[in-house]
Coordinates of C-alpha atoms in Angstrom, one line a residue:
M81 CA 1.1 26.0 20.5
M82 CA -2.4 24.7 19.5
P83 CA -3.2 21.0 20.0
A84 CA -3.5 19.0 16.8
M85 CA -7.1 18.6 15.7
E86 CA -8.3 15.1 15.1
K87 CA -10.0 14.4 11.8
S88 CA -13.7 13.8 11.9
A89 CA -15.4 10.8 10.4
K90 CA -16.7 13.1 7.7
Q91 CA -13.1 14.2 6.8
H92 CA -12.0 10.6 6.7
A93 CA -14.9 9.7 4.4
R94 CA -14.0 12.6 2.1
E95 CA -10.4 11.4 1.9
A96 CA -11.5 7.9 1.1
V97 CA -13.7 9.1 -1.7
T98 CA -10.9 11.2 -3.0
D99 CA -8.6 8.2 -2.9
L100 CA -11.2 6.1 -4.8
E101 CA -11.5 9.0 -7.3
L102 CA -7.8 9.2 -7.8
K103 CA -7.6 5.4 -8.3
F104 CA -10.3 5.5 -10.9
I105 CA -8.7 8.4 -12.7
E106 CA -5.4 6.5 -12.8
A107 CA -7.3 3.4 -14.0
V108 CA -9.0 5.3 -16.8
E109 CA -5.7 6.7 -18.0
H110 CA -4.0 3.3 -18.0
G111 CA -7.0 1.6 -19.5
R112 CA -7.4 4.3 -22.2
L113 CA -3.8 4.0 -23.2
R114 CA -4.0 0.2 -23.2
A115 CA -7.1 0.4 -25.4
E116 CA -5.3 2.9 -27.7
L117 CA -8.0 5.5 -27.2
T118 CA -7.6 9.3 -27.4
Y119 CA -9.3 11.8 -25.1
E120 CA -11.4 12.7 -28.2
Q121 CA -12.6 9.2 -28.7
L122 CA -13.4 8.7 -25.0
G123 CA -15.1 12.1 -24.9
R124 CA -17.2 11.3 -28.0
H125 CA -18.3 8.0 -26.4
L126 CA -19.4 9.9 -23.2
G127 CA -20.9 12.9 -25.1
M128 CA -18.1 15.2 -23.8
S129 CA -15.4 17.3 -25.3
K130 CA -11.7 16.5 -25.1
S131 CA -11.4 19.4 -22.6
Q132 CA -14.1 17.9 -20.3
I133 CA -12.2 14.5 -20.3
S134 CA -8.9 16.3 -19.6
K135 CA -10.5 18.2 -16.6
R136 CA -11.7 14.9 -15.2
Q137 CA -8.3 13.3 -15.7
D138 CA -6.7 16.3 -14.0
G139 CA -9.1 15.9 -11.0
Q140 CA -10.7 19.3 -11.6
I141 CA -14.1 17.6 -12.2
T142 CA -15.2 14.3 -10.8
Y143 CA -16.5 11.4 -12.9
T144 CA -20.1 10.6 -12.2
L145 CA -21.3 7.1 -11.6
R146 CA -22.8 7.2 -15.0
D147 CA -19.4 8.1 -16.5
M148 CA -17.7 5.3 -14.6
H149 CA -20.3 2.8 -15.8
H150 CA -20.0 3.7 -19.4
I151 CA -16.2 3.9 -19.3
S152 CA -16.0 0.4 -17.7
Q153 CA -18.5 -1.0 -20.3
L154 CA -16.4 0.4 -23.1
L155 CA -13.2 -1.1 -21.7
G156 CA -15.0 -4.3 -20.7
I157 CA -13.9 -4.1 -17.1
D158 CA -16.1 -4.0 -13.9
P159 CA -16.1 -0.4 -12.5
L160 CA -15.4 -1.6 -9.0
V161 CA -12.3 -3.5 -10.2
M162 CA -11.1 -0.3 -11.9
A163 CA -11.8 1.8 -8.8
A164 CA -9.8 -0.6 -6.7
G165 CA -6.7 0.4 -8.6
L166 CA -4.3 -0.9 -11.2
G167 CA -3.8 -4.6 -11.6
T168 CA -3.9 -7.5 -14.0
W169 CA -7.2 -6.4 -15.3
L170 CA -5.3 -4.2 -17.7
N171 CA -4.2 -7.3 -19.5
Y172 CA -7.8 -8.1 -20.4
I173 CA -8.3 -4.9 -22.3
H174 CA -8.1 -5.6 -26.1
P175 CA -7.9 -2.5 -28.3
T176 CA -9.6 -4.2 -31.2
E177 CA -12.7 -5.1 -29.0
V178 CA -12.8 -1.6 -27.5
H179 CA -12.7 0.0 -30.9
H180 CA -15.4 -2.3 -32.1
R181 CA -17.6 -1.2 -29.2
L182 CA -16.9 2.4 -30.3
D183 CA -17.7 1.7 -33.9
T184 CA -21.0 -0.2 -33.2
P185 CA -22.8 2.1 -30.8
T186 CA -26.1 1.1 -29.2
A187 CA -28.5 3.0 -27.0
N188 CA -27.1 1.2 -24.0
S189 CA -23.4 1.4 -24.8
N190 CA -23.0 4.9 -26.2
P191 CA -24.3 7.6 -23.9
G192 CA -23.2 10.4 -26.2
T193 CA -25.8 9.8 -28.8
T194 CA -29.5 9.4 -28.9
P195 CA -31.1 6.3 -30.5

């Protein structure tokens, strides 16, 4: 029987990143539902298709820091708070305000369009 191999620091770091990514994915899903947004609306805001959002939510593709920033701006929540996991911050998402941000795009708030 082979001895169990200990995980390297690099393997631990990868798992931590994966854990953070999973928490952010979960936060996006709950935040999206709380804001009454569809994948199409979120995708349009980010300049992506519904399929691209779906792949990110399934963990097939990771969100970039840019994506995280723009999603958190849309929802009105700090991205680090979202990445920490679910919590009372969900209560601070107001669908009317989120939809207003979608309907009044600016160069800074809507990465899917050009000014």
